[in-house]
CSV table of C-alpha atoms in Angstrom, one decimal:
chain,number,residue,atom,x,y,z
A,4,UNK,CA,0.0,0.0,0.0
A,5,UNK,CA,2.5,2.6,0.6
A,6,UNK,CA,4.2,1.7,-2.2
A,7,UNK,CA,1.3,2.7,-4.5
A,8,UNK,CA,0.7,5.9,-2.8
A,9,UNK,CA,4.4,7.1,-2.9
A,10,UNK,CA,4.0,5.9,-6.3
A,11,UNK,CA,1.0,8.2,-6.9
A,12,UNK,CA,2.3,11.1,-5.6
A,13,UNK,CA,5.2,11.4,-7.3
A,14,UNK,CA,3.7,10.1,-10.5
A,15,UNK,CA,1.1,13.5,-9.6
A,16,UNK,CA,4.0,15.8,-8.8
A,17,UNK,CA,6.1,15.1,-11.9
A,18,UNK,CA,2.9,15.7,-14.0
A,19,UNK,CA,2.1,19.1,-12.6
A,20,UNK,CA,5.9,20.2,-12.7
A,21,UNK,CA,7.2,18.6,-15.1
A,22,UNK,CA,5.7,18.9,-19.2
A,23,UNK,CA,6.0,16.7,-21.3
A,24,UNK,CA,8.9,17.0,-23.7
A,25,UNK,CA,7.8,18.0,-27.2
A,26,UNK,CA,4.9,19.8,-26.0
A,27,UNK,CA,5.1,23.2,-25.3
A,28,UNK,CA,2.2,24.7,-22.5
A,29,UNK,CA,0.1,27.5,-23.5
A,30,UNK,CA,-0.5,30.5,-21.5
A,31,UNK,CA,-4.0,30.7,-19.6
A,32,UNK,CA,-6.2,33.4,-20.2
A,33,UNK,CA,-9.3,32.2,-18.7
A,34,UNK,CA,-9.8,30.1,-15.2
A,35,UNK,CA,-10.0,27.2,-15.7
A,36,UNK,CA,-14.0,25.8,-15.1
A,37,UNK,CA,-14.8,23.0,-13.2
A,38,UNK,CA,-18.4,21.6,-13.9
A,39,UNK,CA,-18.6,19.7,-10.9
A,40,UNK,CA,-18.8,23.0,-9.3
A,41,UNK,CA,-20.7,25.3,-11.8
A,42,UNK,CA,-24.5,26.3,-10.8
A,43,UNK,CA,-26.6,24.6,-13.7
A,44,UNK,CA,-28.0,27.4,-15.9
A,45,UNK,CA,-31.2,27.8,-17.6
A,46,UNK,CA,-31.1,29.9,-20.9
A,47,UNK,CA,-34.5,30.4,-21.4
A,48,UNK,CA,-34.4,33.1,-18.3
A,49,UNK,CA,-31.2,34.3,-18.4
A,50,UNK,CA,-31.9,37.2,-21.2
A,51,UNK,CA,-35.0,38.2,-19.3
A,52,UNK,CA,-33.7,38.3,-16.1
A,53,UNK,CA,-30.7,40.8,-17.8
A,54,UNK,CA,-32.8,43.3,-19.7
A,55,UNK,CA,-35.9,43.3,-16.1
A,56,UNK,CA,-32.2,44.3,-14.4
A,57,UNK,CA,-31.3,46.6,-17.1
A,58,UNK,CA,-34.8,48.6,-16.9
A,59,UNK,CA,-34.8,48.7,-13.7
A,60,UNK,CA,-31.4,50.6,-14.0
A,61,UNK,CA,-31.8,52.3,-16.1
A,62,UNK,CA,-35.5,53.7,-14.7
A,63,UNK,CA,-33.7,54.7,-11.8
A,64,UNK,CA,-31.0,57.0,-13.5
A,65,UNK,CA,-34.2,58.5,-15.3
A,66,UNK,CA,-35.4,59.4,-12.0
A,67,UNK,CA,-32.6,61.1,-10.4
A,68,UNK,CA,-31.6,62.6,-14.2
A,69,UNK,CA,-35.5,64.0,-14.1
A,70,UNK,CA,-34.9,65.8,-10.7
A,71,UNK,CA,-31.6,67.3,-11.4
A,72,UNK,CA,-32.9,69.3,-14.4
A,73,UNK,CA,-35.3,72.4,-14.5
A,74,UNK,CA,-38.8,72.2,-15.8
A,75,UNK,CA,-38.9,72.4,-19.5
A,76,UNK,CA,-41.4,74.6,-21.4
A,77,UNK,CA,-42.3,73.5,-25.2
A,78,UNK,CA,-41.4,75.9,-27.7
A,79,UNK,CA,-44.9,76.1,-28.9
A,80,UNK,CA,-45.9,77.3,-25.4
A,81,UNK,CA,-47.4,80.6,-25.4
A,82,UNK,CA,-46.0,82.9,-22.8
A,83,UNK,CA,-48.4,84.3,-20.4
A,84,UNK,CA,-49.9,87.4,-20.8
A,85,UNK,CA,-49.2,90.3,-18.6
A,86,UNK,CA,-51.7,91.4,-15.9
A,87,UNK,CA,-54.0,93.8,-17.0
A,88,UNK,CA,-54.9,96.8,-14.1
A,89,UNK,CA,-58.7,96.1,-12.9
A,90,UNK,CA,-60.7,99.2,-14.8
A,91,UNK,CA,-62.1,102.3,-13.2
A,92,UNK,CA,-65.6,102.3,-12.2
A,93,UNK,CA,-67.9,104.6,-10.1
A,94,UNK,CA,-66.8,108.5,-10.1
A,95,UNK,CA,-63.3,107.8,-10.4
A,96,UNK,CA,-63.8,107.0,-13.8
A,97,UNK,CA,-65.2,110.5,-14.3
A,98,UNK,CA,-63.4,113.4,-15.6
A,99,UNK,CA,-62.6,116.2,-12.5
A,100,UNK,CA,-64.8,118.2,-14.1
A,101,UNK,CA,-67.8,115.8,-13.3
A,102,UNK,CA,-66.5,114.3,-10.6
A,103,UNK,CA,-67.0,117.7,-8.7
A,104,UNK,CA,-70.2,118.3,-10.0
A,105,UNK,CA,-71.2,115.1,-8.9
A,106,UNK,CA,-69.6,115.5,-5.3
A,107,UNK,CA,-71.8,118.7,-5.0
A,108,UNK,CA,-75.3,117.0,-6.0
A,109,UNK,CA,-74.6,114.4,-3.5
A,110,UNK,CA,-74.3,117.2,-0.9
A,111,UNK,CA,-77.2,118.7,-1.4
A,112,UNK,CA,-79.3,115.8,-1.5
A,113,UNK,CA,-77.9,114.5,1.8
A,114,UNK,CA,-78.2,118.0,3.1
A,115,UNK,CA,-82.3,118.3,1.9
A,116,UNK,CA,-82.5,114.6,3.2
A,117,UNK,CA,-81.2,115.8,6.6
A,118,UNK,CA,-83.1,118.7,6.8
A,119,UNK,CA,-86.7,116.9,5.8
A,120,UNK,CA,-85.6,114.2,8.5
A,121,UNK,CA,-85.4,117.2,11.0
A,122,UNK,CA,-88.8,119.0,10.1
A,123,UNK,CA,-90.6,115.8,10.3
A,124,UNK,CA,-89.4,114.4,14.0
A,125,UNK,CA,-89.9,117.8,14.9
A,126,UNK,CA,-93.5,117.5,13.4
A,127,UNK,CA,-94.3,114.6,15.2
A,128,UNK,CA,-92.2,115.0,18.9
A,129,UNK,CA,-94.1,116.4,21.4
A,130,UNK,CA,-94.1,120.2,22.2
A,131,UNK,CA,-90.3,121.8,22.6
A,132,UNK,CA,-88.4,124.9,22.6
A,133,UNK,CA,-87.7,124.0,19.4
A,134,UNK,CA,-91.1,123.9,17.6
A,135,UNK,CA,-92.7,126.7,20.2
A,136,UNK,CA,-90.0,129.0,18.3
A,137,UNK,CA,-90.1,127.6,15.3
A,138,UNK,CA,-93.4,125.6,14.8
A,139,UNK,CA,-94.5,128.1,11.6
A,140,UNK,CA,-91.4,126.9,9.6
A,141,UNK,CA,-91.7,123.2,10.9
A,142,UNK,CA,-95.4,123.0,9.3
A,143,UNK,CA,-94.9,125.1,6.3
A,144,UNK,CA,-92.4,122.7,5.5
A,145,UNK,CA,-94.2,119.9,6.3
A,146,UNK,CA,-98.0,120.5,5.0
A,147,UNK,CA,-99.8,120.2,3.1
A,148,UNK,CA,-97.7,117.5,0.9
A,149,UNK,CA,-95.6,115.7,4.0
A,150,UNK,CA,-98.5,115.4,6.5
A,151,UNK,CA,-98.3,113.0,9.5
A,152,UNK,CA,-100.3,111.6,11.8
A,153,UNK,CA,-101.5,108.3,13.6
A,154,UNK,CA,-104.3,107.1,12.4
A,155,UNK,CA,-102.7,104.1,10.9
A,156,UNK,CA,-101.3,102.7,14.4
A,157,UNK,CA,-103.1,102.0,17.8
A,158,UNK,CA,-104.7,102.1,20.1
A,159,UNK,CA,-107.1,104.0,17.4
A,160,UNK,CA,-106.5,102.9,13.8
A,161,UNK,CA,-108.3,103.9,11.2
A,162,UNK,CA,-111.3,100.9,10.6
A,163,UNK,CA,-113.8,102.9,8.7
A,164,UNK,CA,-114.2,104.3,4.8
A,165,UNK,CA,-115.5,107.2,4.3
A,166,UNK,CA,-117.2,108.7,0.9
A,167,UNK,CA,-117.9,112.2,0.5
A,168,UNK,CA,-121.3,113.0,-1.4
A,169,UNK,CA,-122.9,115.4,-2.9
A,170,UNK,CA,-126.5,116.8,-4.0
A,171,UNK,CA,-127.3,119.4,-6.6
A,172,UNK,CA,-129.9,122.0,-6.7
A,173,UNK,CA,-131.1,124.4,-9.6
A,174,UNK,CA,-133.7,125.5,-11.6
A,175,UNK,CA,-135.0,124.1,-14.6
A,176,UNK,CA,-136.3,126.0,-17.7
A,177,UNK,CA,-139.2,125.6,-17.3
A,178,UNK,CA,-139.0,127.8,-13.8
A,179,UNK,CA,-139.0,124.3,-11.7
A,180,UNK,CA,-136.5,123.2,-8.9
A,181,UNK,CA,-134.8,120.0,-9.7
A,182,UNK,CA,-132.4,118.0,-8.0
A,183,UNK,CA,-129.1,115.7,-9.3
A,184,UNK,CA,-128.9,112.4,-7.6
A,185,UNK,CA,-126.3,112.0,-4.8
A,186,UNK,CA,-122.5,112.5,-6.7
A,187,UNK,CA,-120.0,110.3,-5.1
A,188,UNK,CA,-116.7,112.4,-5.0
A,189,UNK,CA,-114.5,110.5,-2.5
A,190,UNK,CA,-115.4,107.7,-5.7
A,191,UNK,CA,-114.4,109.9,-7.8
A,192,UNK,CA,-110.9,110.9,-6.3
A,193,UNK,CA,-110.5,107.1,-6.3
A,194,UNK,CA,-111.0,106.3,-10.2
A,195,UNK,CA,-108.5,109.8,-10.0
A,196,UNK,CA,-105.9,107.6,-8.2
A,197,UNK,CA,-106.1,103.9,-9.5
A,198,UNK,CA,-103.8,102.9,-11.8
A,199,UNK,CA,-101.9,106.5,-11.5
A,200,UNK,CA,-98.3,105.8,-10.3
A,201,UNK,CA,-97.7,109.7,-9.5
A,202,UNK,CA,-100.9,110.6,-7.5
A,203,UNK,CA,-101.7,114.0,-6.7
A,204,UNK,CA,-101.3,115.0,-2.9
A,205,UNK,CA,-104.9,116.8,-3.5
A,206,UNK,CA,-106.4,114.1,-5.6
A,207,UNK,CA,-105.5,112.0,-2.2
A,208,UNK,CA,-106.0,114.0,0.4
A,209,UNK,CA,-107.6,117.6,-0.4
A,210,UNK,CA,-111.2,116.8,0.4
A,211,UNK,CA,-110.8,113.7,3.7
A,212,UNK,CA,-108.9,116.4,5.1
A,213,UNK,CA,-111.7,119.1,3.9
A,214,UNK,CA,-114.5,116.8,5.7
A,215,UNK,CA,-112.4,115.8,8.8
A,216,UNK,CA,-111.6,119.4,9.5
A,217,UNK,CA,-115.6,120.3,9.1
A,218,UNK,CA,-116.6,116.7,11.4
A,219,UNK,CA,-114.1,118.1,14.1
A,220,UNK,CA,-115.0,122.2,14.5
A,221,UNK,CA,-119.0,120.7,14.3
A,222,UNK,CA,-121.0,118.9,17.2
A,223,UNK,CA,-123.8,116.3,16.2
A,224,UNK,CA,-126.4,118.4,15.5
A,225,UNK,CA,-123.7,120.4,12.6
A,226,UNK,CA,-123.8,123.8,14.6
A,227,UNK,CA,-120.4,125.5,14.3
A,228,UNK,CA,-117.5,125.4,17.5
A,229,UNK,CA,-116.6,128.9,16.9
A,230,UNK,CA,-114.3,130.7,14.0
A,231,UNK,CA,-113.2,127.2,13.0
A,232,UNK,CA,-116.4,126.2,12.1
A,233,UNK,CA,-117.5,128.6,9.6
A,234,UNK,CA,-113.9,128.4,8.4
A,235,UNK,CA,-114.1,124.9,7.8
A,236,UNK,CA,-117.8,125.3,6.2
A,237,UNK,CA,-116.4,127.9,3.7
A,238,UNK,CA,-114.1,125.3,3.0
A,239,UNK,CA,-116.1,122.1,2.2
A,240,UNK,CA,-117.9,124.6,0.4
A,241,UNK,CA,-115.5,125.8,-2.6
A,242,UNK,CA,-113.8,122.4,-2.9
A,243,UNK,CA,-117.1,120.9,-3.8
A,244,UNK,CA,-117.6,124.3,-6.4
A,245,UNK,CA,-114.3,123.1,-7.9
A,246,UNK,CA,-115.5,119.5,-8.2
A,247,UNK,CA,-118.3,120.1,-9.5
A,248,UNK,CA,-117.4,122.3,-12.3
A,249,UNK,CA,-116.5,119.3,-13.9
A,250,UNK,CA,-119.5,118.0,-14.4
A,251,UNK,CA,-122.0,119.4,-17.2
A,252,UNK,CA,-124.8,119.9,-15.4
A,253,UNK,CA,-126.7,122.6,-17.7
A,254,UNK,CA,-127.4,125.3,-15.1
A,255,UNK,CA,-125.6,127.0,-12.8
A,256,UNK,CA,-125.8,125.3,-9.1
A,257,UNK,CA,-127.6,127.1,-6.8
A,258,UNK,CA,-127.7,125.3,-3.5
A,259,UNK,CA,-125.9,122.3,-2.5
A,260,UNK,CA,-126.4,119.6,0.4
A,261,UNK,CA,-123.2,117.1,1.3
A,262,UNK,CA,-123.4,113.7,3.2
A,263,UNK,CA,-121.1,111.3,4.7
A,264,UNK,CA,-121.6,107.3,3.8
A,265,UNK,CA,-119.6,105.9,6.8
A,266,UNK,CA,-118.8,102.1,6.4
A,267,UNK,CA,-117.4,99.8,8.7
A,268,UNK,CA,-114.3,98.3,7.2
A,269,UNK,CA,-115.3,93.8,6.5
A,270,UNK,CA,-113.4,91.7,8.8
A,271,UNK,CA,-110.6,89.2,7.2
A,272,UNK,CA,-112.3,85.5,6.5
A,273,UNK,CA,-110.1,83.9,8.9
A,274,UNK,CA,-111.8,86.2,11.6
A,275,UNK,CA,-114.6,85.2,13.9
A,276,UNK,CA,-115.4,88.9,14.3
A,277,UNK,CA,-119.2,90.3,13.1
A,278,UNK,CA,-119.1,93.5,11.8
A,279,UNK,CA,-121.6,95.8,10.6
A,280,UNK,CA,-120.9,96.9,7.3
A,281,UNK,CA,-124.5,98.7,6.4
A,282,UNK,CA,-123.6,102.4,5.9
A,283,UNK,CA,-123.9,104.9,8.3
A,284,UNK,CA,-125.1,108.3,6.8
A,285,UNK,CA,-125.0,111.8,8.1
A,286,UNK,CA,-127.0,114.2,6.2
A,287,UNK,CA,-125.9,118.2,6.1
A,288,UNK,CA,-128.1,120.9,5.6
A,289,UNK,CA,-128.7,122.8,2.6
A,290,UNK,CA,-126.0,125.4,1.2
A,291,UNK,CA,-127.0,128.1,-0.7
A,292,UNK,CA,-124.1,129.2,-3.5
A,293,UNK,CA,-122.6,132.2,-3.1
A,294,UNK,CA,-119.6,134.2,-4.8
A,295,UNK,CA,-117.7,133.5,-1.7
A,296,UNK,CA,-117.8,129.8,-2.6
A,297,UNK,CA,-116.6,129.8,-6.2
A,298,UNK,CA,-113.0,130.0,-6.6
A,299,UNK,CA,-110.8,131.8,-9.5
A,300,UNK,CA,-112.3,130.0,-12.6
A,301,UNK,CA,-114.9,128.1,-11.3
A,302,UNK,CA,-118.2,129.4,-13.1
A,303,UNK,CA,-121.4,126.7,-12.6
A,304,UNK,CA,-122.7,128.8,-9.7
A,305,UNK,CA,-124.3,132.1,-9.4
A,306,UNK,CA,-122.3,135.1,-9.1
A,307,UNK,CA,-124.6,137.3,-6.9
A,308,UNK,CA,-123.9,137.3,-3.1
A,309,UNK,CA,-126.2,136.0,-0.7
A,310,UNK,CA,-128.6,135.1,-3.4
């Protein structure tokens, strides 16, 4: 036995260090592979696995690359547009010119706006220094066209509607005395009204003030509280003249007679309330025309006095 391993050994030896004669060893350029110890390969995933690798990579260098540079705007890109300043409006746009003139009619109207705004709570607030001294200029201001008063609010509205009528009396041709029927004016100042978007103050007002100035200066039976009274008679008088002068009645009025239709105003359906609604008269006596009761222009009635 030790013979033949001696024997191998040096038999081993003088292969590896010894060559062969004739032969002449060429240089290696490559390891030399042992296949006992080589992984077994598969081609069929070897290429894919590579390029998966190589994209991967290759993504990644993208990435950082992508970072690194400054965005990039296409040369078709339009470039943006400047801002514009926000245009002038109101009375800055307006020349100096109108810009003062315009400053100055808003001063006026604010001071006019002040001063009505004055006269009326002075109109309405109880008795001052202020409106003992000037209480002429307060109401000048204020009547007839700015009037204020509270029959609108409690504790005593206003619940009632009141027409103002009329009767006619003059003599026929035939020497007789004949009488119009009753002429509704309050109905008249209505039609007046309706559908009119600028109403007249008088057309509103002129004669309900006429008949609540003559119901107040006049006790039940309609004799006269003093001066007032035949003021306020006087009155009723020649704006019923100027009424009727509108209406061609053929002869000239000689004496007239006025009534008051008083209705109660209908309670809302909702309400369990019963209200009387029948009209309610009061009857004046007779007026005979005179000069005194025809104002400038009015003609229909006779001209003599106390005839």
């Amino acid at each position: 036995m030790d013979s033949y391993e001696d024997e191998d050994v040096n038999g081993a030896r003088s292969l590896s260090s010894e060559p062969r004669p004739g032969r002449v060893p060429k240089a290696r350029t490559q390891p030399e592979s042992h296949p006992e110890f080589e992984p077994e390969s598969h081609p069929e995933f070897e290429p894919a696995v590579e390029s998966e690798v190589e994209s991967a990579v290759q993504h990644q260098l993208e990435q950082e690359h992508w970072h690194r540079l400054p965005p990039v705007t296409p040369p078709d890109a339009a470039e943006p547009a400047a801002l514009e300043p926000a245009p002038v409006r109101g009375m800055a746009a307006l020349s100096l010119p109108y810009q003062v003139a315009a400053a100055v009619s808003l001063a006026i109207i604010g001071s006019l706006a002040c001063v009505h705004l004055a006269m009326v709570f002075l109109h309405v607030a109880p008795s001052n220094t202020v409106t003992k001294q000037y209480g002429k200029a307060v109401d000048g201001w204020v009547y007839p066209e700015f009037e204020q008063n509270w029959k609108l609010f409690a504790p005593n509205p206003l619940q009632q509607n009141v027409a103002v009528q009329v009767k006619v009396e003059f003599t026929a041709t035939d020497g007789s005395r004949k009488h119009t029927d009753w002429i509704d004016l309050t109905a008249e100042d209505g039609e007046a009204i309706r559908g009119n978007l600028l109403p007249s103050h008088v057309q509103q007002n002129e004669l309900r003030r006429a008949w609540d100035f003559y119901i107040n200066s006049h006790d039940n039976e309609n004799r006269a509280n003093g001066v007032r009274g035949q003021l306020s008679e006087r009155y009723v008088r020649r704006i019923v003249m100027m009424r009727l002068d509108a209406h061609d009645l053929g002869r000239s009025v000689e004496r007239i007679q006025l009534r008051s239709s008083t209705r109660s105003v209908k309670a809302p359906e909702w309400s369990d309330e019963k209200i009387d609604t029948r009209p309610a008269y009061r009857v004046l006596p007779w007026w005979t025309v005179t000069a005194a009761d025809l104002p400038e222009g009015v003609g229909n009635g006779r001209t003599e006095a106390g005839t």
